[in-house]
Amino acid sequence: MLMNQTATRNSQRTTSSNRENIIQPEYLPAVKRFFAALGASDQSFFLADEIQQHLQAFLASNPETDPHVARALRRLFRGCQEIILDADYTYALLRPKIGKKLIVRLHPELGMFERVERRSYLQVKDAYIQGHEVASKRGLVLDFRPFFQNFPKVNEPTEMGEGISFLNRHLSGQMYRNPMECRRALLKFLQSCQINGTNILVNEHLSNPDVLVAELEEARSMLAEYSDSIRYADIAHELRIHGFEPGWGSIVGDISKNLALLARVVDSSDPARYESFLGRLPIVKSVLMVSPHGWFAQDAVMGKPDTGGQITYVLDQTRYLERQLIQQFRESGIEATPKVIVLTRLIPDAEGTTCNVPRERIHGTENCWIVRVPFRDAKGEVIPHWISRFQIWPYLETFAEESKAIVITELMGKPNLIIGHYSDGNLVASRLAEDLGTTHCAAAHALEKTKYLLSDLYWSDMERDYRFSLQFTADLISYNSADFIVSSSYREIGGTDTDMGMFESYETFSMPGLYRVASGMDPRLARHNIIPPGASEEFFFPYTETERRVEAVTGWLSEKYLGADPPPDAFGDLENPELPPILALARIDRIKNLSGLVEIFGKSRNLQKSANLLIISSLTDASQSKDQEEIDEINRIYVLIDTYHLEGHIRWCGARLNKVETGEIYRIAADRRGIFAQPALMETFGLTVVEAMACGLPTVVTCFGGPSEIVVSGESGEVRNPNDHEAYAEAIERILNHQEIWAAYSKGGIERFQRAFNWSAHARKLLQLANVYSYWDYLDVMNRAALDQYIHMLYHTVYRPRARAMLEEM
């Protein structure tokens, strides 16, 4: 809970009740020797990678160590995230399994570990930064655990990210224990469903569960007298007499099936029936997407700062949601025109884009629109220029307030579902969802905390550039407020055996001088769901489907990007343009690690003999950028090109490709038996990897984040650590030099794309989630009013004052 914390509370006495026998006593002396070895270094704070390096060095320097002891040490510290040396004590944040943390400490004179409470450990961390005197003073502690104590929580790591399945099992368990109460709740929920202000599904005739059961039997008996092909309009009057309104189907056959499913749900506790029944209800007609940062437009923006795959993701998601909604209403027998709008910011200085257009129809849709609202300064004046995602926080409150009326006008009422994208979009979405009483789906994409090392402990040193105090606070507010959370990969939630996921990293952390988080986001809550996005098969199809390709486009792009001479806005002659290309396609961003790929290529003479490096990024000229990260990365790439004498072996192009061009670039690289390289230091998902696989281009991808789940290493590509330059280069070289491996990965990538990354399935699952969590929210099992008050307190005491102070600085 939100409270003041005292030094005495954080310095709890150690008793026998909190001793932890987590390792066999005979192995404890080796642990103490390892801790002593750590103490002999110049450090007192160690992160996961450093712990493993020190452990390996310790075992190597003690070859006489018993193999059983060595295995016990590796097992104990596998996944250990932090070790802190504080006076005579050594504190360790252990991770026995994914989603579970165990904080312990060990004194040289004790024969057992001691468990340490989260708040006590956070005080020790703060003391590392602030000193003990400052860290022991009263401070703000955040703890969201009490508000989710009744919310279903998974125990097995394998179930993290399968929230809907776990939730449905929980619902069916409630149905089994208290069937009458569950029937009453389900009936009330169905009675609350409306489209265009008119009741659907059931009417007031079904006054209680007993009437529902009786009339359901009568309705099903009546429908049995008709042919399955009879239209709903022909039997509508009879169904209404029994209490059933439109929404069960367009023909008798479908209506009978859906009412039979309702009967089974009312009469049993099968979780699959709950999921199937709730998921098919036509209760979402209008959807609001919120994505304020970057340059959001359909053309001429890709590769601009803060602008890349998220634009493609949101636009494709919008298109397929509309298609799914149209199909759903057609099949349900309800005459309604779905509408989806993307709410983003308006930028008057649009630099040749349409970002200054208030309203823009989305290509390939019937009723989907981009709606743009400007940011305003403290005086209410419109901000004319683009602002980095790290600096937009002071503008989001007024943006949300101004957007509310525009959204209601645009949709002629409130949306049925709000989907927030990224941290900024979800902060706005959470405010709109609360004001409008609408279900909020939070799409994570990326949380910056895991991208920037020690961005919590050293937040104050990075504040001017990154504003982590605002971003992390916004994350705590919006993701805890959301009704459900959608991620693209498991690693976003639970990480791996050795690395924490993005959400898990927010569970316990401290920002010294601001607040300590005893429990921020619990990745085990059944609110997390993994739904991978897809890639449009209209643009991303196998290179072998020559009849779908346009020869003129292929020839033009081949000459432009892989010809001997560079085009305008590009760098690098190619001595041998016929060599296979190692293709990388990303915006200039430190995390995307394009400079790292240049270094990998520069260090490998074999790669330089076997292939050319083709980089297509947002910029090649630092003078054209206003973003310091871009400038630094561009300059570093040029330094590496000079250092490794890569002239003649690299082509670096600044370009913003449309989907037609992007798809064909992948296929051209595949024609030449090239490779797609994705070397990011952290990638939430990796849409370009999916696109490359769809086109039949083998991939070598980072082990950090979503790409390692997209690519099945050894079947559809290779997964490598981009920090291990030799291993990464070897993987590329092996594929390039063994055509049977290249062909197997090309085929395997196409098959995996077609099987696992489908936008239609994504949209169908997303709407199913919206229905189930709308019902769950209707039941109000987590004391929503109290949670909202807690979030308001955090917003008004931390976020708003810091946002206003930031605005005054500008």
JSON list of N, CA, C and O in Angstrom, two decimals, residues 480-507:
[
{"chain": "A", "resi": 480, "resn": "ASN", "atom": "N", "xyz": [-1.40, -1.30, -14.34]},
{"chain": "A", "resi": 480, "resn": "ASN", "atom": "CA", "xyz": [-2.21, -1.80, -13.23]},
{"chain": "A", "resi": 480, "resn": "ASN", "atom": "C", "xyz": [-3.68, -1.43, -13.40]},
{"chain": "A", "resi": 480, "resn": "ASN", "atom": "O", "xyz": [-4.56, -2.11, -12.89]},
{"chain": "A", "resi": 481, "resn": "SER", "atom": "N", "xyz": [-3.95, -0.35, -14.10]},
{"chain": "A", "resi": 481, "resn": "SER", "atom": "CA", "xyz": [-5.33, 0.08, -14.33]},
{"chain": "A", "resi": 481, "resn": "SER", "atom": "C", "xyz": [-6.01, -0.73, -15.42]},
{"chain": "A", "resi": 481, "resn": "SER", "atom": "O", "xyz": [-7.23, -0.88, -15.42]},
{"chain": "A", "resi": 482, "resn": "ALA", "atom": "N", "xyz": [-5.24, -1.25, -16.37]},
{"chain": "A", "resi": 482, "resn": "ALA", "atom": "CA", "xyz": [-5.81, -1.94, -17.53]},
{"chain": "A", "resi": 482, "resn": "ALA", "atom": "C", "xyz": [-6.63, -3.16, -17.12]},
{"chain": "A", "resi": 482, "resn": "ALA", "atom": "O", "xyz": [-6.32, -3.84, -16.13]},
{"chain": "A", "resi": 483, "resn": "ASP", "atom": "N", "xyz": [-7.66, -3.47, -17.90]},
{"chain": "A", "resi": 483, "resn": "ASP", "atom": "CA", "xyz": [-8.46, -4.67, -17.66]},
{"chain": "A", "resi": 483, "resn": "ASP", "atom": "C", "xyz": [-7.73, -5.93, -18.08]},
{"chain": "A", "resi": 483, "resn": "ASP", "atom": "O", "xyz": [-7.86, -6.98, -17.44]},
{"chain": "A", "resi": 484, "resn": "PHE", "atom": "N", "xyz": [-6.98, -5.84, -19.15]},
{"chain": "A", "resi": 484, "resn": "PHE", "atom": "CA", "xyz": [-6.12, -6.95, -19.54]},
{"chain": "A", "resi": 484, "resn": "PHE", "atom": "C", "xyz": [-4.96, -6.43, -20.37]},
{"chain": "A", "resi": 484, "resn": "PHE", "atom": "O", "xyz": [-5.00, -5.31, -20.87]},
{"chain": "A", "resi": 485, "resn": "ILE", "atom": "N", "xyz": [-3.92, -7.24, -20.46]},
{"chain": "A", "resi": 485, "resn": "ILE", "atom": "CA", "xyz": [-2.67, -6.84, -21.09]},
{"chain": "A", "resi": 485, "resn": "ILE", "atom": "C", "xyz": [-2.34, -7.84, -22.19]},
{"chain": "A", "resi": 485, "resn": "ILE", "atom": "O", "xyz": [-2.43, -9.06, -21.99]},
{"chain": "A", "resi": 486, "resn": "VAL", "atom": "N", "xyz": [-1.96, -7.31, -23.35]},
{"chain": "A", "resi": 486, "resn": "VAL", "atom": "CA", "xyz": [-1.60, -8.14, -24.49]},
{"chain": "A", "resi": 486, "resn": "VAL", "atom": "C", "xyz": [-0.11, -7.95, -24.78]},
{"chain": "A", "resi": 486, "resn": "VAL", "atom": "O", "xyz": [0.38, -6.83, -24.88]},
{"chain": "A", "resi": 487, "resn": "SER", "atom": "N", "xyz": [0.60, -9.06, -24.90]},
{"chain": "A", "resi": 487, "resn": "SER", "atom": "CA", "xyz": [2.01, -9.04, -25.27]},
{"chain": "A", "resi": 487, "resn": "SER", "atom": "C", "xyz": [2.21, -9.88, -26.52]},
{"chain": "A", "resi": 487, "resn": "SER", "atom": "O", "xyz": [1.40, -10.74, -26.85]},
{"chain": "A", "resi": 488, "resn": "SER", "atom": "N", "xyz": [3.32, -9.60, -27.20]},
{"chain": "A", "resi": 488, "resn": "SER", "atom": "CA", "xyz": [3.61, -10.33, -28.44]},
{"chain": "A", "resi": 488, "resn": "SER", "atom": "C", "xyz": [4.44, -11.58, -28.19]},
{"chain": "A", "resi": 488, "resn": "SER", "atom": "O", "xyz": [4.47, -12.48, -29.03]},
{"chain": "A", "resi": 489, "resn": "SER", "atom": "N", "xyz": [5.13, -11.64, -27.04]},
{"chain": "A", "resi": 489, "resn": "SER", "atom": "CA", "xyz": [6.00, -12.77, -26.78]},
{"chain": "A", "resi": 489, "resn": "SER", "atom": "C", "xyz": [6.04, -13.07, -25.29]},
{"chain": "A", "resi": 489, "resn": "SER", "atom": "O", "xyz": [5.75, -12.22, -24.45]},
{"chain": "A", "resi": 490, "resn": "TYR", "atom": "N", "xyz": [6.45, -14.29, -24.97]},
{"chain": "A", "resi": 490, "resn": "TYR", "atom": "CA", "xyz": [6.55, -14.72, -23.57]},
{"chain": "A", "resi": 490, "resn": "TYR", "atom": "C", "xyz": [7.60, -13.90, -22.83]},
{"chain": "A", "resi": 490, "resn": "TYR", "atom": "O", "xyz": [7.46, -13.60, -21.65]},
{"chain": "A", "resi": 491, "resn": "ARG", "atom": "N", "xyz": [8.66, -13.54, -23.53]},
{"chain": "A", "resi": 491, "resn": "ARG", "atom": "CA", "xyz": [9.76, -12.83, -22.86]},
{"chain": "A", "resi": 491, "resn": "ARG", "atom": "C", "xyz": [9.34, -11.46, -22.35]},
{"chain": "A", "resi": 491, "resn": "ARG", "atom": "O", "xyz": [9.96, -10.93, -21.42]},
{"chain": "A", "resi": 492, "resn": "GLU", "atom": "N", "xyz": [8.34, -10.87, -22.94]},
{"chain": "A", "resi": 492, "resn": "GLU", "atom": "CA", "xyz": [7.86, -9.60, -22.42]},
{"chain": "A", "resi": 492, "resn": "GLU", "atom": "C", "xyz": [7.33, -9.77, -21.01]},
{"chain": "A", "resi": 492, "resn": "GLU", "atom": "O", "xyz": [7.41, -8.85, -20.19]},
{"chain": "A", "resi": 493, "resn": "ILE", "atom": "N", "xyz": [6.79, -10.94, -20.71]},
{"chain": "A", "resi": 493, "resn": "ILE", "atom": "CA", "xyz": [6.14, -11.16, -19.41]},
{"chain": "A", "resi": 493, "resn": "ILE", "atom": "C", "xyz": [7.10, -11.82, -18.43]},
{"chain": "A", "resi": 493, "resn": "ILE", "atom": "O", "xyz": [7.41, -11.27, -17.38]},
{"chain": "A", "resi": 494, "resn": "GLY", "atom": "N", "xyz": [7.56, -13.02, -18.76]},
{"chain": "A", "resi": 494, "resn": "GLY", "atom": "CA", "xyz": [8.34, -13.81, -17.82]},
{"chain": "A", "resi": 494, "resn": "GLY", "atom": "C", "xyz": [9.80, -13.96, -18.14]},
{"chain": "A", "resi": 494, "resn": "GLY", "atom": "O", "xyz": [10.55, -14.53, -17.34]},
{"chain": "A", "resi": 495, "resn": "GLY", "atom": "N", "xyz": [10.25, -13.47, -19.30]},
{"chain": "A", "resi": 495, "resn": "GLY", "atom": "CA", "xyz": [11.65, -13.58, -19.64]},
{"chain": "A", "resi": 495, "resn": "GLY", "atom": "C", "xyz": [12.08, -15.01, -19.91]},
{"chain": "A", "resi": 495, "resn": "GLY", "atom": "O", "xyz": [11.36, -15.79, -20.54]},
{"chain": "A", "resi": 496, "resn": "THR", "atom": "N", "xyz": [13.25, -15.38, -19.40]},
{"chain": "A", "resi": 496, "resn": "THR", "atom": "CA", "xyz": [13.79, -16.72, -19.58]},
{"chain": "A", "resi": 496, "resn": "THR", "atom": "C", "xyz": [14.22, -17.26, -18.21]},
{"chain": "A", "resi": 496, "resn": "THR", "atom": "O", "xyz": [14.04, -16.62, -17.19]},
{"chain": "A", "resi": 497, "resn": "ASP", "atom": "N", "xyz": [14.83, -18.44, -18.21]},
{"chain": "A", "resi": 497, "resn": "ASP", "atom": "CA", "xyz": [15.32, -19.01, -16.96]},
{"chain": "A", "resi": 497, "resn": "ASP", "atom": "C", "xyz": [16.35, -18.11, -16.29]},
{"chain": "A", "resi": 497, "resn": "ASP", "atom": "O", "xyz": [16.50, -18.13, -15.07]},
{"chain": "A", "resi": 498, "resn": "THR", "atom": "N", "xyz": [17.07, -17.33, -17.10]},
{"chain": "A", "resi": 498, "resn": "THR", "atom": "CA", "xyz": [18.15, -16.51, -16.55]},
{"chain": "A", "resi": 498, "resn": "THR", "atom": "C", "xyz": [17.87, -15.01, -16.58]},
{"chain": "A", "resi": 498, "resn": "THR", "atom": "O", "xyz": [18.52, -14.26, -15.85]},
{"chain": "A", "resi": 499, "resn": "ASP", "atom": "N", "xyz": [16.93, -14.56, -17.40]},
{"chain": "A", "resi": 499, "resn": "ASP", "atom": "CA", "xyz": [16.68, -13.12, -17.55]},
{"chain": "A", "resi": 499, "resn": "ASP", "atom": "C", "xyz": [15.24, -12.80, -17.24]},
{"chain": "A", "resi": 499, "resn": "ASP", "atom": "O", "xyz": [14.32, -13.48, -17.70]},
{"chain": "A", "resi": 500, "resn": "MET", "atom": "N", "xyz": [15.01, -11.71, -16.50]},
{"chain": "A", "resi": 500, "resn": "MET", "atom": "CA", "xyz": [13.66, -11.29, -16.18]},
{"chain": "A", "resi": 500, "resn": "MET", "atom": "C", "xyz": [12.97, -10.72, -17.42]},
{"chain": "A", "resi": 500, "resn": "MET", "atom": "O", "xyz": [13.60, -10.11, -18.28]},
{"chain": "A", "resi": 501, "resn": "GLY", "atom": "N", "xyz": [11.65, -10.93, -17.49]},
{"chain": "A", "resi": 501, "resn": "GLY", "atom": "CA", "xyz": [10.86, -10.31, -18.53]},
{"chain": "A", "resi": 501, "resn": "GLY", "atom": "C", "xyz": [10.61, -8.84, -18.21]},
{"chain": "A", "resi": 501, "resn": "GLY", "atom": "O", "xyz": [10.88, -8.35, -17.11]},
{"chain": "A", "resi": 502, "resn": "MET", "atom": "N", "xyz": [10.06, -8.13, -19.17]},
{"chain": "A", "resi": 502, "resn": "MET", "atom": "CA", "xyz": [9.82, -6.69, -18.98]},
{"chain": "A", "resi": 502, "resn": "MET", "atom": "C", "xyz": [8.89, -6.44, -17.82]},
{"chain": "A", "resi": 502, "resn": "MET", "atom": "O", "xyz": [9.16, -5.59, -16.96]},
{"chain": "A", "resi": 503, "resn": "PHE", "atom": "N", "xyz": [7.79, -7.16, -17.76]},
{"chain": "A", "resi": 503, "resn": "PHE", "atom": "CA", "xyz": [6.83, -6.94, -16.67]},
{"chain": "A", "resi": 503, "resn": "PHE", "atom": "C", "xyz": [7.40, -7.42, -15.34]},
{"chain": "A", "resi": 503, "resn": "PHE", "atom": "O", "xyz": [7.20, -6.78, -14.30]},
{"chain": "A", "resi": 504, "resn": "GLU", "atom": "N", "xyz": [8.11, -8.52, -15.36]},
{"chain": "A", "resi": 504, "resn": "GLU", "atom": "CA", "xyz": [8.69, -9.01, -14.12]},
{"chain": "A", "resi": 504, "resn": "GLU", "atom": "C", "xyz": [9.69, -8.01, -13.54]},
{"chain": "A", "resi": 504, "resn": "GLU", "atom": "O", "xyz": [9.83, -7.90, -12.33]},
{"chain": "A", "resi": 505, "resn": "SER", "atom": "N", "xyz": [10.37, -7.26, -14.40]},
{"chain": "A", "resi": 505, "resn": "SER", "atom": "CA", "xyz": [11.36, -6.29, -13.92]},
{"chain": "A", "resi": 505, "resn": "SER", "atom": "C", "xyz": [10.70, -5.13, -13.17]},
{"chain": "A", "resi": 505, "resn": "SER", "atom": "O", "xyz": [11.38, -4.40, -12.45]},
{"chain": "A", "resi": 506, "resn": "TYR", "atom": "N", "xyz": [9.40, -4.95, -13.35]},
{"chain": "A", "resi": 506, "resn": "TYR", "atom": "CA", "xyz": [8.67, -3.90, -12.65]},
{"chain": "A", "resi": 506, "resn": "TYR", "atom": "C", "xyz": [8.07, -4.38, -11.33]},
{"chain": "A", "resi": 506, "resn": "TYR", "atom": "O", "xyz": [7.41, -3.61, -10.65]},
{"chain": "A", "resi": 507, "resn": "GLU", "atom": "N", "xyz": [8.29, -5.62, -10.97]},
{"chain": "A", "resi": 507, "resn": "GLU", "atom": "CA", "xyz": [7.63, -6.15, -9.79]},
{"chain": "A", "resi": 507, "resn": "GLU", "atom": "C", "xyz": [8.23, -5.57, -8.51]},
{"chain": "A", "resi": 507, "resn": "GLU", "atom": "O", "xyz": [7.51, -5.16, -7.59]}
]
